[in-house]
């Protein structure tokens, strides 16, 4: 919404084909994407380890977080890296509150995102997460967000949740947006 | 440093029987007069009345026992400790995010305190379509009245905060009447933190009212304990298997029944997703295929405004002004009607629920002190194209709600967005952002109207939430019309009552907490009389 201007011409846009009954559960959808890519589940790295982000998932979520929170995070590289690390740490705290079925689904999504075929087909990024620029990542996320494919929108919204919720739980975000914090009791 | 007394810690020191989690080990077997599943609105009212009648009651709660000493007004901790699925429970297609409580006190521990009686037109619909002849405003009056007295429900007397006042101001300019919300608070500090648990015990939730009453009168409370399965013999429940769970609901020891409860009577009050799920897991009789169907959500559409003046929507009573104009000016069974309210805004809630990301989004987020989010709660269940959702089970037995967002509902979302945006501009908005992934902010009513009219109102693209889950074990005047008899007893199981929002045959058309209190108050008084021979009243 605020990431691009109003589109009064949006009636002319392709209507997303969100046929509810054709929705694939993320697990099945992931397998379909991989089958198309010629991959197998065996080649995937885990997205979560002991309920926390795996090293490869941290790399992906770090870049996704920097793209999603552009304009709120510091721009100086060292400060940006420190802020990103702080968010990833809080992401692990946030994940600890999630029920098992959500963690399983999220683990599959992150696993898929960190595989080359998953990144190409689901996100639309050919580069590795390390090589992808923030601008490229933003464009890919925007494409997921407006996609006609339910699985891509669901994946985008899942990523949005696990970036924004941990970020806005932190006091540095409160300063960025003008929240004074809870009143003393 | 807070010097607020903590009634839960004091009760524990007095010797309350609280087992499970960090409190005390769960015994292998428990026998009692009545086992109550859940500890929210329906469970709390029932527990108070049954213990008042002298019955031996056991309350089973899946969530944790938290209290004012734990309530630090921090979203990260509160959502994990006090809500189903970390405040992110979603429908099957992920098109709706559901806020639902999960701790002692249930949703009453975290709701925003809005308290409305069941509207007469809703009751009339139940009489006409579900054979519920006795569900009249007159018959329910004493039961609502008692609940209002017991829980200190009064129209909010302080001035509304700016977040609420702007609804009244904008609506008035359009000739739309807006009124003051009754709230269940006593000595409210006006902190605005209701959604994270009340740190001052001002909110008269079940956590600080009926549950302490029941515990003081001998009830036993099991926490971090999930009612996993009911066991039947013919038309009677003969036992209930419970398992110990961790704070995120995962079993402490997979496949292990921690406690078996044998009760003379069972009261199911786990909320309108978990109650049908327990019956589904238990393979309860369901000859008319009603169980888990007609689950309603009041799907909520939103528009976000940046106002000319500061709003500080985190501050003060979360909800104090509402408008029922779009419920009262149209037929109950016509195009979907909606109730207008506003949302309190704390950073996680605001950031996570606004669509969009990146630099443009950052511009809006930096306007947070000037932000207002308006809500339209759509009254579902009154039209043949509004049949709600269906509760099903995942492979692990956890519940999943399939709620299709039909064109009928989404037409309401568009109409509601148009109304809300216009009210926000009338109240002084400089920008309005419809809650939709394809919408940008616009600075005039004309441009916003054109934008909303052009949006494809599709699931996932349109931001839809809910904080009101109802139905799934609906009341019916005969067995083919519902799961629950008009007296609250399961149609096929003689010693099982259902006392929560799951019994409503439609949505309420208003925030449902007082509807649960009042309706359950009547059912529970009759149950107490049947089981004990004693007459008891709530207040």
XYZ file of C-alpha atoms in Angstrom:
724
model
C 0.000 0.000 0.000
C 2.251 2.877 0.952
C 5.109 1.336 -1.005
C 3.607 2.520 -4.252
C 1.133 5.214 -5.158
C -2.582 4.740 -5.456
C -3.600 2.967 -8.615
C -7.000 4.156 -9.750
C -6.308 2.179 -12.914
C -6.169 -0.984 -10.846
C -9.352 -2.385 -12.394
C -7.256 -2.941 -15.487
C -4.708 -4.934 -13.536
C -4.756 -8.682 -13.864
C -7.077 -10.057 -11.212
C -5.255 -12.454 -8.936
C -6.662 -15.906 -9.407
C -7.232 -16.634 -5.740
C -9.558 -19.565 -6.088
C -9.938 -20.621 -2.511
C -10.496 -24.280 -3.208
C -7.336 -24.476 -5.265
C -5.160 -23.201 -2.451
C -2.279 -25.465 -1.769
C -1.016 -25.956 1.700
C 2.450 -24.547 1.924
C 3.985 -27.979 2.304
C 2.408 -29.339 -0.848
C 3.017 -26.082 -2.678
C 6.655 -26.191 -1.713
C 6.938 -29.671 -3.122
C 5.279 -28.541 -6.351
C 7.714 -25.654 -6.723
C 10.630 -27.973 -6.152
C 9.297 -30.565 -8.556
C 9.037 -27.885 -11.221
C 12.592 -26.891 -10.476
C 13.745 -30.460 -10.669
C 14.854 -30.433 -7.085
C 14.116 -32.772 -4.249
C 13.287 -32.222 -0.635
C 16.510 -33.975 0.300
C 18.622 -31.134 -1.064
C 16.985 -28.581 1.196
C 18.711 -27.087 4.197
C 16.555 -26.706 7.275
C 14.924 -23.314 7.745
C 14.679 -23.686 11.513
C 16.948 -25.547 13.909
C 15.624 -26.141 17.424
C 12.914 -23.595 16.750
C 15.402 -20.860 15.813
C 16.466 -19.488 12.430
C 19.104 -21.675 10.788
C 22.294 -19.959 9.572
C 21.043 -19.881 5.974
C 17.615 -18.636 7.082
C 19.296 -15.869 9.107
C 21.091 -14.732 5.957
C 17.845 -14.640 3.992
C 15.819 -13.010 6.769
C 18.540 -10.424 7.309
C 18.283 -9.290 3.690
C 14.480 -9.485 3.678
C 14.358 -7.466 6.887
C 16.637 -4.795 5.468
C 14.376 -4.503 2.410
C 11.121 -4.490 4.358
C 12.365 -2.013 6.955
C 14.148 0.318 4.528
C 13.645 3.855 5.734
C 13.461 2.798 9.369
C 16.817 1.086 9.851
C 20.080 3.038 10.030
C 21.927 3.450 6.726
C 25.524 3.375 7.964
C 26.721 -0.212 7.252
C 27.987 -1.153 10.697
C 24.896 0.285 12.405
C 22.653 -1.428 9.851
C 24.322 -4.745 10.519
C 23.966 -4.335 14.272
C 20.279 -3.397 13.915
C 19.696 -6.395 11.662
C 21.319 -8.723 14.177
C 19.144 -7.331 16.959
C 15.996 -7.996 14.926
C 17.101 -11.541 14.095
C 17.672 -12.223 17.779
C 14.192 -11.010 18.585
C 12.834 -13.093 15.713
C 14.006 -16.172 17.582
C 12.172 -14.952 20.703
C 9.053 -14.380 18.597
C 9.319 -17.859 17.059
C 9.392 -19.435 20.524
C 5.791 -18.316 21.036
C 4.499 -19.996 17.888
C 2.712 -23.348 17.925
C 4.277 -26.399 16.347
C 2.184 -26.405 13.166
C 3.141 -22.804 12.406
C 6.816 -23.522 13.051
C 6.663 -26.508 10.715
C 5.155 -24.432 7.953
C 7.542 -21.570 8.536
C 10.461 -23.993 8.553
C 9.370 -25.276 5.149
C 9.027 -21.763 3.781
C 12.467 -20.701 5.014
C 13.993 -23.914 3.762
C 12.506 -23.237 0.359
C 13.657 -19.620 0.313
C 17.198 -20.601 1.056
C 17.339 -23.125 -1.790
C 18.236 -21.825 -5.239
C 15.148 -23.190 -7.042
C 12.830 -21.985 -4.294
C 14.392 -18.534 -4.315
C 14.035 -18.296 -8.096
C 10.474 -19.573 -8.344
C 8.881 -18.342 -5.149
C 10.758 -15.072 -4.654
C 11.942 -14.396 -8.191
C 15.541 -13.717 -7.179
C 18.259 -15.477 -9.159
C 21.060 -14.210 -6.945
C 22.026 -15.766 -3.658
C 20.748 -13.856 -0.650
C 24.273 -12.645 0.014
C 24.572 -11.220 -3.492
C 21.071 -9.770 -3.777
C 20.890 -6.026 -3.296
C 18.237 -4.477 -1.084
C 16.668 -2.952 -4.213
C 16.476 -6.343 -5.933
C 15.042 -7.910 -2.791
C 12.429 -5.155 -2.513
C 11.351 -5.633 -6.104
C 11.057 -9.380 -5.567
C 8.991 -8.932 -2.393
C 6.711 -6.467 -4.158
C 6.155 -8.989 -6.912
C 5.248 -11.649 -4.330
C 2.899 -9.231 -2.595
C 0.944 -8.515 -5.777
C 1.218 -12.000 -7.210
C -1.759 -13.832 -8.664
C -0.514 -16.994 -6.980
C -1.906 -17.528 -3.499
C 1.206 -19.361 -2.318
C 3.447 -16.392 -3.178
C 1.177 -13.888 -1.399
C 0.920 -16.154 1.639
C 4.706 -16.494 1.684
C 5.135 -12.728 1.427
C 2.673 -12.107 4.242
C 4.327 -14.735 6.434
C 7.680 -13.031 5.903
C 6.116 -9.641 6.598
C 4.813 -10.942 9.927
C 8.136 -12.360 11.084
C 9.978 -9.160 10.165
C 7.555 -6.525 11.410
C 6.451 -8.151 14.656
C 9.972 -8.635 16.056
C 11.144 -5.237 14.789
C 8.288 -3.335 16.410
C 8.736 -5.154 19.688
C 12.074 -3.371 20.080
C 12.507 -0.049 21.794
C 14.679 1.315 18.959
C 11.611 1.002 16.705
C 9.584 2.927 19.268
C 12.003 5.820 18.937
C 11.855 5.622 15.147
C 8.064 6.003 15.065
C 7.426 8.162 18.122
C 5.997 5.696 20.649
C 6.903 6.844 24.164
C 6.589 3.338 25.651
C 4.161 2.100 28.284
C 3.001 4.456 30.999
C 4.361 3.804 34.465
C 1.904 2.169 36.831
C 7.818 0.449 41.234
C 4.268 -0.772 41.132
C 2.390 -1.093 44.398
C -0.697 -2.603 42.784
C -1.973 -5.628 44.728
C -2.049 -8.868 42.729
C -5.230 -10.830 43.538
C -3.873 -13.977 41.897
C -0.643 -14.086 43.914
C -2.661 -13.354 47.040
C -5.068 -16.186 46.230
C -2.229 -18.614 45.627
C -0.831 -17.653 49.025
C -4.259 -18.311 50.539
C -4.020 -21.856 49.254
C -5.905 -21.934 45.973
C -5.797 -25.346 44.348
C -3.892 -24.574 41.152
C -2.105 -27.467 39.472
C -0.072 -27.854 36.282
C 2.774 -25.824 34.777
C 5.027 -24.369 37.466
C 2.389 -24.726 40.195
C 2.052 -28.386 41.179
C 2.123 -31.717 39.346
C -1.045 -32.958 37.693
C -2.559 -35.998 39.450
C -3.241 -39.073 37.333
C -6.969 -39.128 38.138
C -9.401 -36.483 39.315
C -13.042 -36.932 40.221
C -15.423 -34.025 40.650
C -19.005 -32.921 40.200
C -18.355 -30.732 37.180
C -15.355 -30.356 34.862
C -15.279 -27.037 33.044
C -13.131 -26.854 29.919
C -11.725 -23.362 29.497
C -11.575 -20.381 31.832
C -12.890 -17.531 29.682
C -16.214 -15.704 29.563
C -18.541 -18.728 29.602
C -16.337 -20.839 31.852
C -15.872 -18.112 34.453
C -19.571 -17.336 34.817
C -20.345 -21.050 35.046
C -17.589 -21.684 37.607
C -18.823 -18.934 39.899
C -22.436 -20.108 39.823
C -21.662 -23.802 40.252
C -19.284 -23.265 43.164
C -21.835 -20.910 44.709
C -24.249 -23.860 44.558
C -21.732 -25.947 46.480
C -20.581 -28.138 43.619
C -17.068 -29.516 43.385
C -15.651 -27.945 40.218
C -12.457 -28.513 38.233
C -11.458 -25.915 35.605
C -9.128 -27.000 32.803
C -7.173 -24.257 31.006
C -4.659 -24.795 28.218
C -2.920 -21.459 28.736
C -0.873 -20.109 31.606
C -1.972 -18.436 34.820
C -0.685 -14.904 34.434
C -1.692 -11.897 36.506
C -1.121 -8.205 36.998
C 2.440 -8.764 38.213
C 3.195 -10.332 34.817
C 1.433 -7.692 32.733
C 4.223 -5.334 31.714
C 2.485 -3.717 28.724
C 5.005 -5.291 26.341
C 3.501 -6.769 23.180
C 6.166 -9.399 22.466
C 5.694 -11.116 25.816
C 1.945 -10.543 26.051
C 1.074 -11.986 22.662
C 3.097 -15.140 23.313
C 1.709 -15.651 26.828
C -1.896 -14.546 26.448
C -3.085 -15.295 22.911
C -3.828 -18.280 20.726
C -0.938 -18.863 18.323
C 1.019 -15.783 19.406
C -1.848 -13.481 18.365
C -1.485 -14.738 14.803
C -4.056 -17.513 14.494
C -5.086 -17.659 10.839
C -7.890 -19.155 8.804
C -7.109 -22.003 6.409
C -6.292 -19.836 3.398
C -4.534 -17.333 5.705
C -7.023 -14.705 4.596
C -8.069 -13.720 8.151
C -5.943 -13.186 11.247
C -7.780 -14.006 14.475
C -7.079 -12.489 17.872
C -8.231 -14.925 20.532
C -7.130 -15.260 24.146
C -5.308 -18.234 25.625
C -4.590 -17.917 29.339
C -6.584 -18.017 32.554
C -9.493 -15.693 31.857
C -9.423 -16.521 28.144
C -10.124 -13.657 25.810
C -11.556 -11.602 28.702
C -7.981 -11.178 29.963
C -6.955 -9.396 26.751
C -10.081 -7.887 25.225
C -10.692 -4.182 24.922
C -13.638 -4.243 27.402
C -16.486 -3.301 25.026
C -19.687 -4.736 26.508
C -22.956 -4.906 24.581
C -26.114 -6.929 25.153
C -27.218 -9.249 22.355
C -29.109 -6.960 19.962
C -32.879 -7.597 19.732
C -32.758 -8.143 15.965
C -30.170 -10.890 16.458
C -32.387 -12.613 19.039
C -35.404 -12.240 16.747
C -33.456 -13.976 13.974
C -32.656 -16.848 16.342
C -36.315 -17.142 17.311
C -37.439 -17.174 13.681
C -34.757 -19.376 12.152
C -33.379 -21.591 14.936
C -36.457 -22.366 17.009
C -35.126 -20.475 20.042
C -38.456 -19.165 21.268
C -37.226 -18.191 24.723
C -34.347 -16.055 23.491
C -36.096 -12.714 23.865
C -34.705 -9.474 25.281
C -37.295 -9.706 28.064
C -36.346 -13.236 29.082
C -32.650 -12.390 29.044
C -32.980 -9.013 30.769
C -32.350 -10.160 34.364
C -29.388 -12.245 33.283
C -27.756 -9.387 31.399
C -28.545 -7.066 34.264
C -26.870 -9.373 36.808
C -23.788 -9.729 34.593
C -23.565 -5.958 34.237
C -23.741 -5.536 38.009
C -21.262 -8.325 38.722
C -18.720 -7.035 36.201
C -19.258 -3.317 36.716
C -20.420 -2.698 33.156
C -21.301 0.958 32.559
C -21.009 3.384 29.677
C -17.506 4.868 29.831
C -17.769 8.064 31.824
C -14.426 9.695 31.056
C -13.931 11.637 27.861
C -13.078 9.385 24.921
C -9.503 9.548 23.745
C -8.903 11.336 20.451
C -8.796 7.994 18.617
C -12.427 7.362 19.586
C -13.564 10.965 19.574
C -12.625 11.349 15.921
C -15.099 8.577 15.054
C -17.874 10.505 16.752
C -16.768 13.805 15.211
C -16.441 12.498 11.665
C -19.651 10.494 11.839
C -21.616 13.456 13.202
C -20.627 15.568 10.201
C -22.216 12.923 7.998
C -25.364 12.659 10.117
C -24.305 9.271 11.466
C -25.050 8.680 15.129
C -22.227 7.387 17.319
C -22.616 6.444 20.966
C -20.624 5.658 24.096
C -19.447 2.096 24.702
C -20.214 0.362 28.009
C -17.023 -1.066 29.546
C -16.402 -3.635 32.303
C -13.892 -1.677 34.368
C -13.563 -0.508 37.946
C -11.030 2.175 38.830
C -9.609 2.236 35.303
C -6.244 4.009 34.922
C -6.989 4.767 31.262
C -3.629 3.256 30.289
C -4.744 1.777 26.987
C -2.997 -1.532 27.645
C -6.112 -3.759 27.871
C -4.879 -5.959 25.029
C -1.755 -6.940 26.975
C -3.547 -7.824 30.199
C -4.660 -5.188 32.689
C -1.696 -4.283 34.930
C -3.976 -2.585 37.479
C -6.753 -5.222 37.705
C -9.267 -2.564 36.701
C -10.730 -4.636 33.906
C -13.343 -6.894 35.424
C -12.256 -9.903 33.405
C -12.862 -13.481 34.471
C -9.252 -13.494 35.684
C -10.010 -11.118 38.554
C -13.712 -11.815 39.186
C -15.372 -15.196 38.706
C -12.277 -17.407 38.596
C -10.983 -16.087 41.966
C -14.510 -16.504 43.354
C -14.581 -20.133 42.230
C -11.103 -20.818 43.613
C -12.032 -19.231 46.931
C -15.037 -21.565 46.994
C -13.028 -24.725 46.552
C -12.646 -25.119 42.796
C -9.484 -26.676 41.381
C -7.751 -24.998 38.433
C -5.538 -26.986 36.075
C -3.330 -24.750 33.934
C -1.124 -25.511 30.956
C -3.394 -28.522 30.592
C -5.271 -29.286 27.394
C -8.571 -31.158 27.321
C -7.597 -33.557 24.591
C -10.444 -36.023 24.329
C -13.842 -36.845 25.801
C -14.760 -40.506 26.210
C -18.375 -41.579 25.724
C -20.621 -44.436 26.687
C -23.839 -44.103 24.735
C -25.342 -40.716 25.432
C -23.044 -39.902 28.357
C -19.530 -38.561 28.754
C -17.653 -40.927 31.051
C -14.262 -39.287 31.188
C -11.918 -36.656 29.827
C -8.279 -37.144 28.927
C -6.003 -34.148 29.461
C -2.394 -33.567 28.490
C 0.175 -31.194 29.916
C 1.309 -28.572 27.411
C 4.102 -26.037 27.137
C 3.434 -22.307 26.820
C 3.298 -22.622 23.003
C 0.705 -25.455 23.310
C 3.112 -28.240 22.334
C 2.670 -31.357 24.493
C 5.184 -31.660 27.325
C 5.340 -35.377 26.623
C 3.903 -36.367 23.270
C 1.342 -39.146 23.358
C 1.016 -39.127 27.141
C -2.269 -38.550 28.928
C -1.350 -36.616 32.067
C -4.705 -36.568 33.818
C -8.031 -38.297 33.406
C -11.033 -36.492 34.843
C -14.222 -38.290 35.812
C -17.083 -35.854 36.392
C -20.817 -36.117 36.790
C -21.247 -33.291 34.318
C -18.965 -31.556 31.821
C -19.155 -27.947 30.649
C -17.388 -27.182 27.403
C -16.310 -23.534 27.284
C -13.085 -23.492 25.296
C -14.163 -20.872 22.773
C -15.697 -21.139 19.355
C -12.722 -22.792 17.647
C -11.391 -25.025 20.403
C -14.773 -26.271 21.674
C -15.886 -27.776 18.353
C -12.336 -29.080 17.894
C -12.464 -31.046 21.154
C -15.762 -32.622 20.103
C -14.325 -33.415 16.654
C -11.195 -34.991 18.194
C -13.443 -37.015 20.477
C -15.639 -38.132 17.563
C -18.720 -36.881 19.378
C -22.074 -37.882 17.922
C -23.131 -35.481 15.190
C -26.084 -37.032 13.358
C -27.087 -33.813 11.613
C -23.574 -32.771 10.569
C -23.778 -29.488 12.466
C -20.605 -29.709 14.549
C -17.986 -27.106 13.657
C -20.170 -25.499 10.998
C -21.526 -21.940 10.993
C -18.485 -20.492 12.712
C -18.621 -16.710 12.535
C -15.964 -14.054 12.921
C -17.367 -10.569 12.417
C -14.781 -10.199 9.636
C -13.192 -6.796 10.140
C -12.176 -4.460 7.328
C -9.908 -1.517 8.132
C -8.847 1.868 6.867
C -5.879 3.725 8.295
C -5.814 7.502 8.438
C -3.104 10.010 9.175
C -4.839 12.825 11.035
C -3.893 16.482 10.991
C -3.574 16.533 14.773
C -1.932 14.014 17.088
C -4.073 10.980 17.999
C -1.741 8.860 20.170
C -3.993 5.873 19.649
C -2.034 3.809 22.177
C -3.180 6.017 25.005
C -6.432 5.730 26.980
C -9.475 3.448 26.924
C -9.090 1.482 23.688
C -12.728 1.595 22.674
C -15.287 4.053 23.971
C -17.283 5.189 20.910
C -19.130 3.084 18.343
C -21.733 3.469 15.635
C -24.428 0.960 14.759
C -25.790 3.156 11.975
C -24.923 0.536 9.346
C -26.625 -2.193 11.349
C -29.819 -0.323 12.150
C -30.510 1.337 8.828
C -30.757 -1.862 6.810
C -32.425 -5.280 7.079
C -30.565 -7.837 9.147
C -30.651 -10.333 6.271
C -29.772 -7.937 3.458
C -26.301 -6.854 2.323
C -23.930 -7.407 5.241
C -24.203 -4.719 7.928
C -21.312 -3.519 10.040
C -20.526 -1.931 13.387
C -17.973 0.882 13.406
C -15.275 1.108 16.077
C -11.601 2.062 16.285
C -8.533 0.041 17.236
C -5.963 0.908 19.873
C -2.539 1.012 18.247
C 0.620 -0.320 19.797
C 3.756 -0.652 17.677
C 3.695 -4.400 16.918
C -0.021 -4.412 16.239
C 0.225 -1.312 14.044
C 3.339 -2.399 12.156
C 2.319 -5.997 11.569
C -1.241 -5.251 10.461
C -0.591 -2.485 7.975
C -0.011 -3.799 4.484
C 3.144 -2.753 2.690
C 6.829 -2.378 3.399
C 9.895 -0.368 2.528
C 10.660 3.344 2.316
C 7.114 4.511 1.489
C 5.731 2.389 4.306
C 8.310 3.951 6.624
C 6.838 7.370 5.863
C 3.452 6.187 7.104
C 4.902 4.399 10.117
C 6.670 7.599 11.182
C 3.210 9.206 11.303
C 2.251 6.694 14.028
C 1.370 9.351 16.639
C -1.138 10.788 14.130
C -2.538 7.430 13.011
C -6.078 6.137 13.394
C -7.257 2.687 12.350
C -10.992 2.396 11.944
C -12.736 -0.966 12.118
C -15.895 -2.288 10.510
C -17.129 -5.479 12.193
C -19.286 -7.246 9.647
C -22.370 -9.049 10.996
C -22.075 -12.513 9.445
C -24.561 -15.378 9.531
C -27.842 -13.675 8.652
C -27.923 -14.228 4.893
C -27.910 -17.417 2.850
C -24.592 -16.351 1.335
C -23.104 -15.868 4.790
C -22.744 -19.330 6.280
C -19.469 -18.610 8.057
C -16.649 -21.108 8.365
C -16.055 -24.700 9.359
C -13.714 -25.981 12.054
C -11.596 -28.943 10.993
C -8.619 -30.733 12.497
C -5.017 -30.832 11.365
C -3.153 -34.122 11.436
C -1.927 -33.326 14.945
C -5.477 -32.730 16.181
C -5.118 -28.961 16.406
C -8.038 -26.936 15.086
C -8.108 -25.114 11.788
C -10.905 -22.789 10.690
C -11.798 -22.751 7.017
C -13.580 -19.431 6.501
C -14.147 -18.548 2.852
C -14.270 -14.815 2.275
C -17.153 -14.789 -0.181
C -18.098 -12.000 -2.565
C -21.016 -11.272 -0.205
C -18.646 -10.531 2.669
C -16.157 -8.707 0.480
C -18.876 -6.458 -0.919
C -19.408 -5.412 2.689
C -15.699 -4.759 3.105
C -15.744 -2.342 0.185
C -18.850 -0.526 1.426
C -17.376 -0.309 4.904
C -14.046 1.041 3.658
C -15.873 3.785 1.776
C -17.775 4.801 4.906
C -14.738 4.684 7.158
C -12.559 6.698 4.802
C -15.221 9.361 4.493
C -15.592 9.593 8.271
C -11.818 9.859 8.656
C -11.615 12.730 6.154
C -14.511 14.499 7.871
C -12.658 14.123 11.171
C -9.486 15.736 9.830
C -7.519 13.066 7.960
C -4.767 14.270 5.659
C -4.252 10.808 4.134
C -6.276 7.592 4.144
C -4.890 4.136 3.380
C -7.466 1.399 2.691
C -6.474 -1.923 4.265
C -5.517 -3.590 0.989
C -2.236 -4.734 -0.524
C -2.908 -2.886 -3.796
C -4.037 0.414 -2.284
C -1.872 3.450 -1.717
C -2.577 6.436 0.441
C -4.713 9.199 -0.997
C -5.236 12.706 0.316
C -8.805 13.546 -0.689
C -12.121 11.824 -0.220
C -12.761 11.858 -3.985
C -9.461 10.139 -4.774
C -9.892 7.622 -1.957
C -13.438 6.826 -3.061
C -12.251 6.185 -6.610
C -9.385 4.031 -5.352
C -11.584 1.894 -3.070
C -14.190 1.416 -5.796
C -11.473 0.110 -8.125
C -9.819 -2.326 -5.711
C -10.185 -6.055 -6.373
C -11.788 -7.247 -3.131
C -10.056 -10.592 -2.906
C -8.862 -12.649 0.055
C -5.226 -12.080 1.043
C -5.134 -8.792 -0.875
C -7.813 -7.257 1.355
C -6.649 -7.117 4.972
C -9.276 -8.849 7.111
C -8.984 -9.592 10.811
C -11.235 -10.808 13.575
C -11.336 -10.751 17.343
C -14.780 -12.357 17.736
C -15.150 -16.068 17.137
C -18.699 -17.393 17.475
C -20.648 -20.503 16.511
C -19.622 -24.044 15.642
C -21.760 -25.647 18.391
C -24.876 -23.643 17.629
C -28.051 -23.592 19.680
C -31.041 -25.122 17.965
C -34.659 -25.575 18.978
C -34.513 -29.123 17.605
C -31.680 -31.519 16.991
C -31.497 -30.856 13.264
C -30.894 -27.143 13.802
C -27.849 -27.225 16.024
C -25.418 -28.967 18.329
C -26.688 -27.453 21.568
C -30.179 -27.561 23.078
C -31.800 -24.297 24.203
C -30.883 -25.221 27.804
C -27.199 -25.442 26.875
C -26.960 -29.247 26.911
C -25.518 -31.122 23.934
C -28.335 -32.620 21.855
C -26.861 -36.134 21.952
C -24.837 -36.120 25.198
C -26.926 -35.692 28.325
C -24.179 -34.718 30.755
C -22.342 -32.246 28.525
C -23.245 -28.557 28.428
C -21.723 -26.001 26.096
C -21.329 -22.553 27.638
C -19.340 -20.250 25.385
C -19.575 -18.194 22.202
C -19.684 -21.394 20.163
C -23.410 -21.756 20.920
C -24.438 -18.642 19.003
C -26.301 -19.621 15.814
C -25.143 -16.453 14.056
C -22.666 -13.755 14.866
C -23.927 -11.282 17.448
C -23.502 -8.025 15.551
C -21.706 -6.569 18.567
C -18.567 -7.354 20.571
C -19.688 -10.665 22.080
C -18.392 -10.727 25.659
C -21.592 -9.554 27.381
C -23.639 -11.808 25.100
C -21.636 -14.742 26.447
C -21.948 -13.551 30.062
C -25.699 -12.983 29.876
C -26.712 -16.058 27.899
C -24.409 -18.360 29.867
C -25.609 -16.834 33.147
C -29.093 -18.106 32.343
C -27.888 -21.549 31.235
C -25.558 -21.949 34.232
C -28.171 -20.964 36.813
C -30.490 -23.634 35.445
C -27.648 -26.146 35.404
C -26.716 -25.336 39.002
C -30.338 -25.912 40.005
C -30.508 -29.255 38.181
C -27.229 -30.497 39.651
C -27.510 -29.148 43.205
C -31.167 -28.311 43.749
C -30.087 -24.822 44.798
C -31.047 -21.454 43.389
C -28.052 -19.240 42.748
C -27.706 -15.891 41.010
C -24.700 -14.048 39.673
C -25.284 -10.795 41.513
